[in-house]
Amino acid sequence: MKFLNKTLSILKIIFPTTKSEVFIFLFFVVLYGANAWFIAQNFRIVYDERIPWDAYFSFDNRAIVQTGGGFERHPLSNYFFDCIRDFALWISGNHYNSVFRLVLALLSTVVIALANVSVFKYLDNIIQLPLKISLLILSFYGLFVTNILLSFTPETYTYTLLFLSIFNYYSAKKIQEDKPISFGATIFGSVFIGGLTITNIVKVYIPFLFEKKIFWNWKKIGIAVSKIAISAGIFAFLFLLRLDFNFQNFLNKTEEQYDKFSKPKVTPLWDMITSWFFGGNVLFSNYEIRDYHTKDKTFYYKALFMDVYTSAIPYVFIGLILLLMIWSVVKNYKNKLIWILVISFSIDILIHCVLKFGLHTSYIYGGHFVFVYPLLIGWLFYNYRDKSLHLSILYGVLMMMTVYLGFNNFYRLDEFYQFLTTFYK
């Protein structure tokens, strides 16, 4: 009976349970699913055996589906994507055709819809905002570039966004209830979150810093350290198993990847940070088409990338989002749940903006941190819950931003369709 109750509590965290959550899940499945179905059925962009990488916005669909991506960044994702690929092939009759693409795309749709439900659960159960405010914030978030692109893209970022959203909600719930994070959840987070992207494993351990009076009790410190050590040990063993225990190969490959993806670009640093790291995951910019080919130059294809913003309005829009987020942190600086989000986000800022790893294509990394945006905005609304005028102003501002975001991103999505029609029929 205890095991059954534990299982049910886990399922309640992952899946929609209330009428509102079911409606939200179905709404996003239909919205994203229509887009995914159209792209997968009519174009070969989601998966094409001839295209190894970068066909659109630097996503590596074929490499991820076939191998899980490079082991130096995605240490355990090959096990994960082997299951996904085999399932899609089973449905498609062992053919890499439109059915295969459709299964991959619709799995991504379901995953992003579930991730959105997790964000709603946080807004509704942790912050406890009124329903209309939670729905507005979720509508705003649901229109983000990251959610739109990942909702039909078979990538590590797609599943990372789900696992991080779920774990963030779970850990916030535990801390709010003054309960410790379970040993099982720590292992789950280490293997699934760290396994898909190695740097994200740190985010699994951040909530331990905020457990009740953990620094005043040696026993609690010992238990927390043991959970982290054992989960990290399991992760390390599985990782080394994949490497055939050749750890030097991992170090060499990591250095090679860092040199490749952290070189300065022609674009000014401030513009890459603004247009691609902070903005590119939220608001589509103009596109740039480049000529690409396979290593042996047997196949040439067109690849689509985001350009920096070319007018003042997008910069103002992104600046306003950052202002709301910073404002939220300042107004809620005593709230430990805020600092979990801030520290988690700071890890990505360090990796991409300070160390410059992948900064020139940082708009693809949104699955690692973009869920922080709506949650910080949600905490800002919470801070003004008893001030009707401030609340109305915030609501009105966010409403206008949502309208602009939707108009811009749907317009750019139509341009994306034109690219697909021209080059990927």
CSV table of C-alpha atoms in Angstrom, one decimal:
chain,number,residue,atom,x,y,z
A,1,MET,CA,0.0,0.0,0.0
A,2,LYS,CA,2.9,2.3,0.9
A,3,PHE,CA,4.5,1.6,-2.5
A,4,LEU,CA,1.2,2.3,-4.3
A,5,ASN,CA,0.7,5.6,-2.5
A,6,LYS,CA,4.3,6.6,-3.4
A,7,THR,CA,3.7,5.7,-7.0
A,8,LEU,CA,0.5,7.7,-7.2
A,9,SER,CA,2.2,10.8,-5.6
A,10,ILE,CA,4.9,10.6,-8.3
A,11,LEU,CA,2.3,10.3,-11.0
A,12,LYS,CA,0.5,13.3,-9.6
A,13,ILE,CA,3.6,15.4,-9.8
A,14,ILE,CA,4.3,14.4,-13.4
A,15,PHE,CA,0.9,14.3,-15.0
A,16,PRO,CA,-2.1,16.6,-15.0
A,17,THR,CA,-4.6,15.8,-12.2
A,18,THR,CA,-7.1,18.7,-11.9
A,19,LYS,CA,-9.5,19.8,-14.6
A,20,SER,CA,-7.5,22.9,-15.2
A,21,GLU,CA,-4.3,20.9,-15.7
A,22,VAL,CA,-6.0,18.5,-18.0
A,23,PHE,CA,-7.4,21.4,-20.1
A,24,ILE,CA,-4.0,23.0,-20.3
A,25,PHE,CA,-2.3,19.8,-21.3
A,26,LEU,CA,-4.9,19.1,-24.1
A,27,PHE,CA,-4.8,22.7,-25.2
A,28,PHE,CA,-1.0,22.6,-25.8
A,29,VAL,CA,-1.1,19.1,-27.3
A,30,VAL,CA,-3.6,20.4,-29.9
A,31,LEU,CA,-1.8,23.7,-30.5
A,32,TYR,CA,1.7,22.3,-30.7
A,33,GLY,CA,0.5,19.1,-32.2
A,34,ALA,CA,-1.1,20.7,-35.2
A,35,ASN,CA,2.2,22.5,-36.0
A,36,ALA,CA,4.2,19.3,-35.4
A,37,TRP,CA,1.9,17.2,-37.6
A,38,PHE,CA,2.1,19.8,-40.4
A,39,ILE,CA,5.9,19.9,-40.4
A,40,ALA,CA,6.5,16.2,-40.0
A,41,GLN,CA,4.1,15.1,-42.6
A,42,ASN,CA,5.0,17.7,-45.3
A,43,PHE,CA,8.7,18.3,-44.8
A,44,ARG,CA,11.8,16.2,-44.1
A,45,ILE,CA,13.4,18.7,-41.7
A,46,VAL,CA,12.5,16.8,-38.5
A,47,TYR,CA,14.6,13.8,-39.6
A,48,ASP,CA,16.6,13.3,-42.8
A,49,GLU,CA,19.3,10.7,-43.0
A,50,ARG,CA,21.4,12.9,-45.3
A,51,ILE,CA,21.5,15.9,-42.9
A,52,PRO,CA,23.9,15.4,-39.9
A,53,TRP,CA,23.4,18.7,-38.1
A,54,ASP,CA,22.3,22.3,-38.1
A,55,ALA,CA,19.4,22.2,-40.6
A,56,TYR,CA,17.5,24.6,-38.5
A,57,PHE,CA,18.7,26.8,-35.6
A,58,SER,CA,21.7,24.5,-35.0
A,59,PHE,CA,19.6,21.5,-33.7
A,60,ASP,CA,21.3,18.1,-34.3
A,61,ASN,CA,18.2,16.0,-34.8
A,62,ARG,CA,19.7,13.0,-36.7
A,63,ALA,CA,22.8,12.8,-34.5
A,64,ILE,CA,20.6,13.0,-31.3
A,65,VAL,CA,18.1,10.4,-32.5
A,66,GLN,CA,20.8,8.0,-33.7
A,67,THR,CA,23.4,8.3,-31.0
A,68,GLY,CA,22.1,10.6,-28.3
A,69,GLY,CA,24.7,13.2,-29.3
A,70,GLY,CA,28.2,13.6,-28.1
A,71,PHE,CA,29.1,11.8,-24.9
A,72,GLU,CA,31.1,14.8,-23.6
A,73,ARG,CA,27.9,16.9,-23.3
A,74,HIS,CA,25.1,14.2,-23.3
A,75,PRO,CA,26.7,11.3,-21.3
A,76,LEU,CA,23.7,9.0,-21.0
A,77,SER,CA,21.3,10.3,-23.7
A,78,ASN,CA,22.2,7.4,-26.0
A,79,TYR,CA,20.3,5.0,-23.8
A,80,PHE,CA,17.3,7.3,-23.7
A,81,PHE,CA,17.1,8.0,-27.4
A,82,ASP,CA,17.7,4.4,-28.3
A,83,CYS,CA,14.3,3.7,-26.7
A,84,ILE,CA,12.7,6.7,-28.5
A,85,ARG,CA,14.1,5.7,-31.9
A,86,ASP,CA,13.1,2.0,-31.5
A,87,PHE,CA,9.6,3.0,-30.6
A,88,ALA,CA,9.3,5.4,-33.6
A,89,LEU,CA,10.7,2.7,-35.9
A,90,TRP,CA,8.2,0.1,-34.5
A,91,ILE,CA,5.3,2.4,-35.3
A,92,SER,CA,6.7,3.2,-38.8
A,93,GLY,CA,7.3,-0.4,-39.7
A,94,ASN,CA,11.1,0.0,-39.4
A,95,HIS,CA,11.1,2.8,-42.0
A,96,TYR,CA,12.6,6.3,-41.7
A,97,ASN,CA,9.6,7.9,-43.4
A,98,SER,CA,7.0,10.5,-42.6
A,99,VAL,CA,5.4,8.3,-40.0
A,100,PHE,CA,8.8,8.0,-38.2
A,101,ARG,CA,9.1,11.8,-38.3
A,102,LEU,CA,5.6,12.2,-37.0
A,103,VAL,CA,6.1,9.9,-34.0
A,104,LEU,CA,9.3,11.8,-33.0
A,105,ALA,CA,7.5,15.2,-33.5
A,106,LEU,CA,4.4,14.2,-31.5
A,107,LEU,CA,6.4,12.7,-28.7
A,108,SER,CA,8.1,16.2,-28.4
A,109,THR,CA,4.7,17.8,-28.5
A,110,VAL,CA,3.5,15.7,-25.5
A,111,VAL,CA,6.7,16.3,-23.6
A,112,ILE,CA,6.5,20.1,-24.0
A,113,ALA,CA,2.8,20.1,-23.1
A,114,LEU,CA,3.7,18.2,-19.9
A,115,ALA,CA,6.5,20.7,-19.2
A,116,ASN,CA,4.0,23.5,-19.4
A,117,VAL,CA,1.7,21.7,-17.0
A,118,SER,CA,4.6,21.5,-14.5
A,119,VAL,CA,5.1,25.3,-14.8
A,120,PHE,CA,1.3,25.8,-14.2
A,121,LYS,CA,1.5,23.4,-11.2
A,122,TYR,CA,4.2,25.7,-9.7
A,123,LEU,CA,2.2,28.9,-10.4
A,124,ASP,CA,-0.9,27.3,-9.0
A,125,ASN,CA,0.3,25.2,-6.1
A,126,ILE,CA,3.6,26.8,-5.0
A,127,ILE,CA,3.0,30.5,-5.7
A,128,GLN,CA,-0.8,30.0,-5.4
A,129,LEU,CA,-1.7,32.7,-7.9
A,130,PRO,CA,-5.3,33.3,-9.0
A,131,LEU,CA,-6.3,31.1,-12.0
A,132,LYS,CA,-6.6,34.0,-14.5
A,133,ILE,CA,-3.0,35.3,-13.7
A,134,SER,CA,-1.5,31.8,-13.9
A,135,LEU,CA,-3.2,31.2,-17.3
A,136,LEU,CA,-1.9,34.6,-18.6
A,137,ILE,CA,1.6,33.8,-17.5
A,138,LEU,CA,1.4,30.3,-19.0
A,139,SER,CA,0.0,31.7,-22.3
A,140,PHE,CA,2.9,34.1,-22.4
A,141,TYR,CA,5.4,31.3,-21.7
A,142,GLY,CA,3.7,28.9,-24.1
A,143,LEU,CA,4.5,31.3,-27.0
A,144,PHE,CA,8.2,31.3,-26.3
A,145,VAL,CA,10.5,30.4,-29.2
A,146,THR,CA,11.9,27.5,-27.1
A,147,ASN,CA,8.5,25.9,-26.6
A,148,ILE,CA,7.5,26.3,-30.2
A,149,LEU,CA,10.6,24.8,-31.6
A,150,LEU,CA,11.1,22.0,-29.1
A,151,SER,CA,7.4,21.0,-29.5
A,152,PHE,CA,8.3,19.3,-32.8
A,153,THR,CA,12.0,18.7,-32.4
A,154,PRO,CA,13.5,15.4,-31.2
A,155,GLU,CA,16.4,16.8,-29.1
A,156,THR,CA,18.0,16.5,-25.7
A,157,TYR,CA,16.7,20.0,-24.8
A,158,THR,CA,13.1,18.9,-25.3
A,159,TYR,CA,13.3,16.2,-22.6
A,160,THR,CA,15.6,18.3,-20.4
A,161,LEU,CA,13.0,21.0,-20.3
A,162,LEU,CA,10.5,18.5,-19.0
A,163,PHE,CA,12.7,16.9,-16.4
A,164,LEU,CA,14.0,20.2,-15.1
A,165,SER,CA,10.4,21.6,-14.9
A,166,ILE,CA,9.2,18.5,-13.0
A,167,PHE,CA,12.2,18.4,-10.7
A,168,ASN,CA,12.0,22.1,-10.0
A,169,TYR,CA,8.3,21.8,-9.1
A,170,TYR,CA,8.9,18.7,-6.9
A,171,SER,CA,11.8,20.3,-5.0
A,172,ALA,CA,9.9,23.5,-4.4
A,173,LYS,CA,7.0,21.5,-3.1
A,174,LYS,CA,9.3,19.6,-0.7
A,175,ILE,CA,11.0,22.7,0.6
A,176,GLN,CA,7.7,24.5,1.0
A,177,GLU,CA,6.4,21.6,3.1
A,178,ASP,CA,9.7,21.5,5.1
A,179,LYS,CA,10.4,17.9,3.9
A,180,PRO,CA,13.7,16.5,2.5
A,181,ILE,CA,14.2,15.7,-1.1
A,182,SER,CA,14.0,12.0,-1.5
A,183,PHE,CA,16.9,9.7,-2.3
A,184,GLY,CA,15.0,8.3,-5.3
A,185,ALA,CA,14.3,11.8,-6.7
A,186,THR,CA,18.0,12.7,-6.3
A,187,ILE,CA,19.0,9.7,-8.3
A,188,PHE,CA,16.3,10.4,-10.9
A,189,GLY,CA,17.5,13.9,-11.3
A,190,SER,CA,21.2,13.0,-11.5
A,191,VAL,CA,20.7,10.3,-14.1
A,192,PHE,CA,18.0,11.8,-16.3
A,193,ILE,CA,18.8,15.5,-16.0
A,194,GLY,CA,22.6,15.2,-15.8
A,195,GLY,CA,22.5,12.3,-18.3
A,196,LEU,CA,21.0,14.4,-21.0
A,197,THR,CA,23.3,17.4,-20.4
A,198,ILE,CA,26.1,17.0,-18.0
A,199,THR,CA,26.3,20.5,-16.6
A,200,ASN,CA,22.7,20.4,-15.5
A,201,ILE,CA,23.5,17.8,-12.8
A,202,VAL,CA,24.5,20.7,-10.6
A,203,LYS,CA,20.9,22.0,-10.7
A,204,VAL,CA,19.7,18.8,-9.1
A,205,TYR,CA,21.7,19.5,-6.0
A,206,ILE,CA,20.9,23.2,-5.5
A,207,PRO,CA,17.7,22.6,-3.6
A,208,PHE,CA,19.6,20.8,-0.8
A,209,LEU,CA,21.1,24.1,0.2
A,210,PHE,CA,17.6,25.4,1.1
A,211,GLU,CA,16.3,22.5,3.1
A,212,LYS,CA,15.1,23.5,6.5
A,213,LYS,CA,17.9,24.3,9.0
A,214,ILE,CA,20.3,22.0,7.0
A,215,PHE,CA,23.4,23.9,8.0
A,216,TRP,CA,22.4,23.7,11.7
A,217,ASN,CA,22.1,19.9,11.9
A,218,TRP,CA,25.1,17.6,11.2
A,219,LYS,CA,22.8,14.7,10.7
A,220,LYS,CA,20.9,16.5,8.0
A,221,ILE,CA,24.1,17.6,6.3
A,222,GLY,CA,25.3,14.0,6.4
A,223,ILE,CA,22.1,12.6,4.9
A,224,ALA,CA,22.2,15.3,2.1
A,225,VAL,CA,25.8,14.7,1.3
A,226,SER,CA,25.2,10.9,1.2
A,227,LYS,CA,22.3,11.4,-1.2
A,228,ILE,CA,24.4,13.6,-3.5
A,229,ALA,CA,27.4,11.3,-3.3
A,230,ILE,CA,25.5,8.1,-4.1
A,231,SER,CA,23.5,9.6,-6.9
A,232,ALA,CA,26.6,11.2,-8.4
A,233,GLY,CA,28.4,7.8,-8.0
A,234,ILE,CA,25.6,6.0,-9.9
A,235,PHE,CA,25.7,8.7,-12.6
A,236,ALA,CA,29.5,8.4,-12.9
A,237,PHE,CA,29.4,4.6,-13.1
A,238,LEU,CA,26.9,4.7,-15.9
A,239,PHE,CA,28.9,7.4,-17.7
A,240,LEU,CA,32.2,5.5,-17.4
A,241,LEU,CA,30.4,2.4,-18.6
A,242,ARG,CA,29.5,4.2,-21.8
A,243,LEU,CA,33.1,5.3,-22.2
A,244,ASP,CA,34.5,1.8,-21.5
A,245,PHE,CA,36.1,3.5,-18.5
A,246,ASN,CA,38.4,5.6,-20.8
A,247,PHE,CA,38.0,8.9,-18.9
A,248,GLN,CA,40.9,10.6,-20.7
A,249,ASN,CA,38.9,10.4,-23.9
A,250,PHE,CA,36.2,12.5,-22.2
A,251,LEU,CA,38.7,15.1,-21.1
A,252,ASN,CA,40.2,15.4,-24.6
A,253,LYS,CA,36.8,15.6,-26.3
A,254,THR,CA,35.6,18.2,-23.7
A,255,GLU,CA,38.6,20.4,-24.4
A,256,GLU,CA,38.1,20.1,-28.1
A,257,GLN,CA,34.4,21.0,-27.9
A,258,TYR,CA,35.1,24.0,-25.7
A,259,ASP,CA,37.7,25.3,-28.1
A,260,LYS,CA,35.2,24.8,-31.0
A,261,PHE,CA,32.2,26.4,-29.4
A,262,SER,CA,33.7,29.3,-27.4
A,263,LYS,CA,35.6,31.2,-30.0
A,264,PRO,CA,34.8,34.9,-30.3
A,265,LYS,CA,32.4,35.7,-33.2
A,266,VAL,CA,32.1,38.8,-35.3
A,267,THR,CA,28.9,39.8,-33.6
A,268,PRO,CA,29.5,42.0,-30.5
A,269,LEU,CA,29.4,40.1,-27.2
A,270,TRP,CA,26.5,42.3,-25.7
A,271,ASP,CA,24.4,41.6,-28.8
A,272,MET,CA,24.9,37.8,-28.7
A,273,ILE,CA,23.9,37.8,-25.0
A,274,THR,CA,20.9,40.0,-25.6
A,275,SER,CA,19.6,38.7,-29.0
A,276,TRP,CA,20.5,35.0,-28.6
A,277,PHE,CA,20.9,34.1,-24.9
A,278,PHE,CA,18.2,36.2,-23.3
A,279,GLY,CA,16.0,37.0,-26.3
A,280,GLY,CA,16.4,34.2,-28.8
A,281,ASN,CA,14.7,31.7,-26.5
A,282,VAL,CA,11.7,34.0,-26.2
A,283,LEU,CA,11.2,36.2,-29.3
A,284,PHE,CA,12.1,35.2,-32.9
A,285,SER,CA,14.4,37.5,-34.7
A,286,ASN,CA,15.2,37.7,-38.5
A,287,TYR,CA,16.7,34.6,-40.1
A,288,GLU,CA,19.9,33.9,-41.9
A,289,ILE,CA,20.3,31.1,-44.5
A,290,ARG,CA,23.7,29.5,-44.9
A,291,ASP,CA,25.1,26.8,-47.2
A,292,TYR,CA,26.1,23.6,-45.5
A,293,HIS,CA,27.4,20.2,-46.6
A,294,THR,CA,28.4,16.8,-45.1
A,295,LYS,CA,32.0,16.2,-44.1
A,296,ASP,CA,32.6,14.2,-47.3
A,297,LYS,CA,30.8,16.9,-49.4
A,298,THR,CA,28.4,14.4,-50.9
A,299,PHE,CA,25.3,16.3,-49.9
A,300,TYR,CA,24.7,20.0,-49.8
A,301,TYR,CA,21.8,21.6,-48.0
A,302,LYS,CA,20.5,24.9,-46.6
A,303,ALA,CA,20.7,25.7,-42.9
A,304,LEU,CA,18.7,28.3,-41.0
A,305,PHE,CA,20.0,30.4,-38.2
A,306,MET,CA,18.8,33.4,-36.2
A,307,ASP,CA,20.2,36.8,-36.8
A,308,VAL,CA,20.5,39.4,-34.1
A,309,TYR,CA,17.5,41.8,-33.6
A,310,THR,CA,17.5,44.6,-36.1
A,311,SER,CA,15.1,47.1,-34.6
A,312,ALA,CA,14.7,48.7,-31.1
A,313,ILE,CA,11.3,47.1,-30.2
A,314,PRO,CA,12.7,43.5,-29.6
A,315,TYR,CA,15.5,44.9,-27.4
A,316,VAL,CA,13.0,46.9,-25.4
A,317,PHE,CA,10.7,43.8,-25.1
A,318,ILE,CA,13.6,41.6,-23.9
A,319,GLY,CA,14.8,44.4,-21.6
A,320,LEU,CA,11.3,44.6,-20.1
A,321,ILE,CA,11.2,40.9,-19.4
A,322,LEU,CA,14.6,41.1,-17.7
A,323,LEU,CA,13.4,44.1,-15.7
A,324,LEU,CA,10.4,42.1,-14.5
A,325,MET,CA,12.6,39.2,-13.5
A,326,ILE,CA,15.1,41.4,-11.6
A,327,TRP,CA,12.3,43.3,-10.0
A,328,SER,CA,10.9,39.9,-8.8
A,329,VAL,CA,14.2,38.9,-7.3
A,330,VAL,CA,14.6,42.2,-5.5
A,331,LYS,CA,11.0,42.2,-4.1
A,332,ASN,CA,11.3,38.5,-3.0
A,333,TYR,CA,14.9,38.4,-1.9
A,334,LYS,CA,14.0,36.7,1.4
A,335,ASN,CA,12.2,33.8,-0.4
A,336,LYS,CA,14.5,30.8,-0.7
A,337,LEU,CA,12.5,29.4,-3.6
A,338,ILE,CA,13.5,32.5,-5.6
A,339,TRP,CA,17.2,31.8,-5.0
A,340,ILE,CA,16.9,28.2,-6.3
A,341,LEU,CA,15.7,29.7,-9.6
A,342,VAL,CA,18.3,32.4,-9.6
A,343,ILE,CA,21.3,30.1,-8.8
A,344,SER,CA,20.0,27.6,-11.4
A,345,PHE,CA,19.8,30.3,-14.0
A,346,SER,CA,23.2,31.7,-13.0
A,347,ILE,CA,24.8,28.4,-14.0
A,348,ASP,CA,23.6,28.9,-17.6
A,349,ILE,CA,24.7,32.5,-17.6
A,350,LEU,CA,28.2,31.5,-16.4
A,351,ILE,CA,28.5,28.7,-19.1
A,352,HIS,CA,27.2,30.7,-22.1
A,353,CYS,CA,27.7,34.4,-21.3
A,354,VAL,CA,30.9,34.3,-19.2
A,355,LEU,CA,32.7,31.3,-20.6
A,356,LYS,CA,31.0,31.9,-24.0
A,357,PHE,CA,30.3,28.2,-24.7
A,358,GLY,CA,27.9,28.1,-27.6
A,359,LEU,CA,26.9,31.7,-27.2
A,360,HIS,CA,26.6,32.2,-30.9
A,361,THR,CA,23.8,29.7,-30.9
A,362,SER,CA,22.6,30.1,-27.4
A,363,TYR,CA,19.0,30.3,-28.6
A,364,ILE,CA,18.9,26.5,-28.7
A,365,TYR,CA,19.8,26.1,-25.0
A,366,GLY,CA,16.5,27.4,-23.7
A,367,GLY,CA,15.4,24.0,-22.5
A,368,HIS,CA,18.0,24.4,-19.8
A,369,PHE,CA,16.6,27.5,-18.2
A,370,VAL,CA,13.7,29.2,-20.0
A,371,PHE,CA,11.1,27.9,-17.4
A,372,VAL,CA,12.7,30.3,-14.9
A,373,TYR,CA,11.2,33.3,-16.8
A,374,PRO,CA,7.5,32.6,-16.0
A,375,LEU,CA,8.2,31.5,-12.5
A,376,LEU,CA,10.1,34.6,-11.5
A,377,ILE,CA,7.3,36.7,-13.1
A,378,GLY,CA,4.8,34.6,-11.1
A,379,TRP,CA,6.6,35.5,-7.9
A,380,LEU,CA,6.4,39.2,-8.9
A,381,PHE,CA,2.6,38.9,-9.2
A,382,TYR,CA,2.6,37.2,-5.8
A,383,ASN,CA,4.5,40.1,-4.2
A,384,TYR,CA,1.7,42.5,-5.2
A,385,ARG,CA,-1.2,40.1,-4.5
A,386,ASP,CA,-2.8,42.6,-2.0
A,387,LYS,CA,-2.2,45.7,-4.1
A,388,SER,CA,-5.0,45.8,-6.7
A,389,LEU,CA,-3.6,48.8,-8.7
A,390,HIS,CA,-0.1,47.3,-9.0
A,391,LEU,CA,-1.6,43.9,-9.9
A,392,SER,CA,-3.8,45.5,-12.6
A,393,ILE,CA,-0.9,47.3,-14.1
A,394,LEU,CA,1.3,44.2,-14.1
A,395,TYR,CA,-1.6,42.2,-15.7
A,396,GLY,CA,-2.1,44.8,-18.4
A,397,VAL,CA,1.6,45.0,-19.2
A,398,LEU,CA,1.9,41.2,-19.4
A,399,MET,CA,-1.2,41.0,-21.6
A,400,MET,CA,0.2,43.5,-24.1
A,401,MET,CA,3.5,41.6,-24.1
A,402,THR,CA,1.7,38.3,-24.8
A,403,VAL,CA,-0.1,39.8,-27.7
A,404,TYR,CA,3.1,41.2,-29.2
A,405,LEU,CA,5.0,38.0,-28.6
A,406,GLY,CA,2.3,35.9,-30.3
A,407,PHE,CA,2.1,38.2,-33.3
A,408,ASN,CA,5.8,38.3,-33.8
A,409,ASN,CA,6.4,34.5,-33.3
A,410,PHE,CA,3.5,33.4,-35.5
A,411,TYR,CA,4.7,35.8,-38.2
A,412,ARG,CA,8.3,34.4,-38.0
A,413,LEU,CA,6.9,30.8,-37.9
A,414,ASP,CA,5.2,31.5,-41.3
A,415,GLU,CA,8.6,32.6,-42.6
A,416,PHE,CA,10.0,29.3,-41.3
A,417,TYR,CA,7.3,27.4,-43.2
A,418,GLN,CA,8.4,29.3,-46.4
A,419,PHE,CA,12.0,28.1,-45.8
A,420,LEU,CA,10.8,24.5,-45.4
A,421,THR,CA,8.6,24.8,-48.5
A,422,THR,CA,11.6,26.1,-50.6
A,423,PHE,CA,14.3,23.6,-49.4
A,424,TYR,CA,12.8,20.7,-47.5
A,425,LYS,CA,9.7,19.5,-49.4
